[in-house]
Amino acid sequence: MSAVLEVADLAVRFRTTRGTVNAVDGLSFAIGEGETVALVGESGSGKSTAALALLRLIADPPGRIAAGRILFEGRDILALREEELREVRGGRIAMIFQDPMMALNPVYTIERQIGEVLALHAGMGREARAKEVVELLRLVGVPAPAERAKQYPHNLSGGMRQRVMIAMALACKPKLLIADEPTTALDVTVQAQVLDLIQSLKDRFGMAVLLITHDLGVVAETAHRVIVMYAGRKVEEGTTAQIFKDPRHPYTQGLLEAAKWEEVEGAMLREIPGAVPSPFDMPKGCAFSPRCGAALPRCRESVPPLVEVAPGRPVACFVAQERAS
Amino acid sequence: MRGGTVRFVLRRLAQLVPVVLAIAALNFALAKLAPGDAADILAGQMGHATLEFTEQLRREFGLDLPILEQFLAYMGRTARLDLGISLIQQQPVAELIADRLPATLLLMVTALVLAIATGVALGVAAARRQGTWVDNLISVSALLVYATPAFWLGLMLIVFFSIRLDLLPSGGMMRIGVAQTALGQVLDVARHLILPAATLGLFYAAVYARLMRASMLEVYGLDFITTARAKGLSEGTIAWTHALRNALLPVVTLAGMQVGHLLGGSVLIETVFGWPGLGRLVFDALVQRDLNLLLGILFVSSIVVVLVNLAVDLVYGFLDPRITHK
Amino acid sequence: MVALAIAGPLLYPVDPFDMVGQPSVPPGGEQVLGTDVAGRDMLAGLIHGGRVSLLIGFMASLAATLVGLVLGAVAGYYGGRIDDLIMRTTEFFLTIPSFVLAVVLVAIFSPTILHITVAIAVVSWPSVARLARAEFLAHRDREYVQGCRAIGMPDREIILLQILPNALPPVIVVSSLMVATAILTESGLSFLGLGDPNQVSWGYMIGVARSVLRTAWWMAAIPGAMIVVTVLAINLVGEGLNDALNPRLKQR
């Protein structure tokens, strides 16, 4: 399987009044053609920042991609000129966001907002656009697409808006879809529908999908591979089956534990104790060590490197590495 | 226009009735509060102010009636747009005002268009280059202009453009006593309009630039701007379509609220430039202590503000589809 | 600037109404900044004018703040009909062109410092009232206020001792900026000849100099520049206060 996207040593820094912060540090991963990869972590883990960085959407200032390479179809995104970059954005790589309430411009019609992509990347004329918009809306399962196209975002429900976002993303048949928490802001019933939709469209168009989420339930149903991030770094990677059956990193174990309990009706939510450390106050050594039940003295001394504990299973944890060897 | 919009306008017009009544009532109260009534002033002017004569005038004007009756009579006259007679100029106040109102509106509208155009352009430019020297230059200039009394700025512009450079006329609305073609006349008025409109507009340009900058920065932080970037739109398109229209909303609201302020500013500017509008009329009324005229102007200018606010609401509804004129 | 206005007469004891020299002397001679059309000393005029402008600016702003606070507090805290009434009135005053109203008020009553101050306060209070109302409205259902009510604290004490300190910072910012507006309004009024005839003020000096603009432009330029500097300084102080008192807004 050839890679559509290859990310190597990506680092994103934010300059703030309280100093420089590493939001993403040394992140490497690849996505194969037609593959769905999930990037998982709690909020603050840097997963959304990483996703934005892939299209150079980090606001500068205060943010900056400090290091790394992002190879997409063999070209380094970070080296593209502004115009080339804009062709990739929305044309070759599309993105949908967490909150469809906020991600659509409130003052323009649906038709205009989807049509913009078609005009820009496909050079379509006015009438062709109008037709194509209706077609796209039908494709993503918006009822009465012709009428909806003329409406404004505030006329639509959250689920419908996310469908509109997906239609907008699909407008130019991208090779890669980045979906940043696409279901978090939606009702539970709608969540499944939207995921199914992404799944079926992916197969139909042969897109690769990078799914950013904190919800392991979402991951189990859709992803081929899972990358777990903590405090800006990748801490574990594996196929979905491997991660679910045999999590190696204590953080991944904690996430899975929490997800299991969530499914039990009425059970007390069992969360990993503590919270993601503030980027201004990173612990020495492994960033997870203060919350980790298995932490060794050396975990508090130095940052564990990513080491393959099994073929295709890099884990950044001294404990897991010791156990494996 | 949709039927809903028409109904909205009608409903808003109906809502204006109490406001107009309140303005009239305030006017009446102010007139009563003033020391000395019309009879005193008129009698004083005629030079033979015997007590009997003043009393006679008072009866003629109905000023001896109980206050409530006077009030009702006053409201009745106001409803017929009869604002009384200017005691000095011996002309109906309404007529005097109607003569001058177009000039003031011309000045105000020109200044407002200038102010919004430059203010918006500068505000957008500053926001797009936040933190650079462009932004700093615009922000500092705006702050400076914001602290400048417009009438003084007008005087300084006269010194520079009319006296030093002799480029533009220092006052008036057109050359007098020169035969001109229709087009020539328009151009002549336009030439006279430049300085006062620029003076009046500059202050508000500063206000709008500051607000527009803040508003744009706010909008730039919203998710749909990231969406627009992710679509591959250029920064220019994002600024001038996606961000601008959203960022305009608070500016439009403010512009509406400031119409009254703008009118006040034009009183001073008209005085400085001898522009024959309401402002000059205020000045003349002040010099001649023509209270009736002054109150009439207050009344009419308040009505103008109320109407402009209605127009602003309509523009707002046009800019923001979330507002429905139910 | 404030210090100069207060201490000015001691440092430069020339009566601004005294005709000390030839009329229309340019700056740089015996009178540092020259003389005006009637041969009165410009610098003395500036110093006295500054006193008047600042006095009116501060007093009008203070009065408007007090009135606005009281009305806004009552409207926001009690809500209901009294709120309706107060806010209608506030909006009504916001509708009327404020400068024209100020002109009419000063014209009806005689132009004394007191009347000018009152007139400016009358046209300035509504913005404070609106802001104060919004603040009180936001605070009145907070837990600490409900707690006070539960222990039977009278409304007056809750308003003055509990909510007011919390509602004050944004109001202080607005009223400090209002000083600047008030000074601009005052200069406009006195430019139109509605200044206190017994007091020199900057706007009055500009108005007088208007007739000799062609020959002695500095006469109008200097007092105008004083206004710009003063108003700018007050605005900067206001923004500084804003940054210091409203850290929420600074996060941008």
PDB file of C-alpha atoms in Angstrom, chain B residues 22 38 45 56 61 74 81 83 103 120-121 126 129-130 192 217 240 271 283 295 325-326:
ATOM      1  CA  ALA B  22     -41.937  61.973  23.621  1.00  0.00           C
ATOM      2  CA  ALA B  38     -42.432  84.187  23.493  1.00  0.00           C
ATOM      3  CA  GLN B  45     -37.861  93.222  20.505  1.00  0.00           C
ATOM      4  CA  GLN B  56     -52.071  90.990  25.220  1.00  0.00           C
ATOM      5  CA  PHE B  61     -50.430  83.104  21.761  1.00  0.00           C
ATOM      6  CA  TYR B  74     -48.879  72.379  21.087  1.00  0.00           C
ATOM      7  CA  LEU B  81     -45.968  69.759  11.337  1.00  0.00           C
ATOM      8  CA  LEU B  83     -43.548  74.050  14.605  1.00  0.00           C
ATOM      9  CA  ALA B 103     -27.910  70.689   2.507  1.00  0.00           C
ATOM     10  CA  VAL B 120     -13.758  49.829   6.692  1.00  0.00           C
ATOM     11  CA  ALA B 121     -10.839  49.724   4.262  1.00  0.00           C
ATOM     12  CA  ALA B 126      -4.962  46.839   9.838  1.00  0.00           C
ATOM     13  CA  ARG B 129      -1.574  42.910   9.001  1.00  0.00           C
ATOM     14  CA  GLN B 130      -2.049  42.797  12.742  1.00  0.00           C
ATOM     15  CA  HIS B 192     -17.407  73.139  -1.881  1.00  0.00           C
ATOM     16  CA  LEU B 217      -9.869  40.229  14.429  1.00  0.00           C
ATOM     17  CA  TRP B 240     -13.360  40.774   1.680  1.00  0.00           C
ATOM     18  CA  THR B 271     -20.607  76.690  11.177  1.00  0.00           C
ATOM     19  CA  PHE B 283     -25.752  78.991  14.943  1.00  0.00           C
ATOM     20  CA  LEU B 295     -36.447  73.689  19.461  1.00  0.00           C
ATOM     21  CA  HIS B 325     -38.399  40.748  10.077  1.00  0.00           C
ATOM     22  CA  LYS B 326     -41.252  38.967  11.682  1.00  0.00           C
TER      23      LYS B 326
END
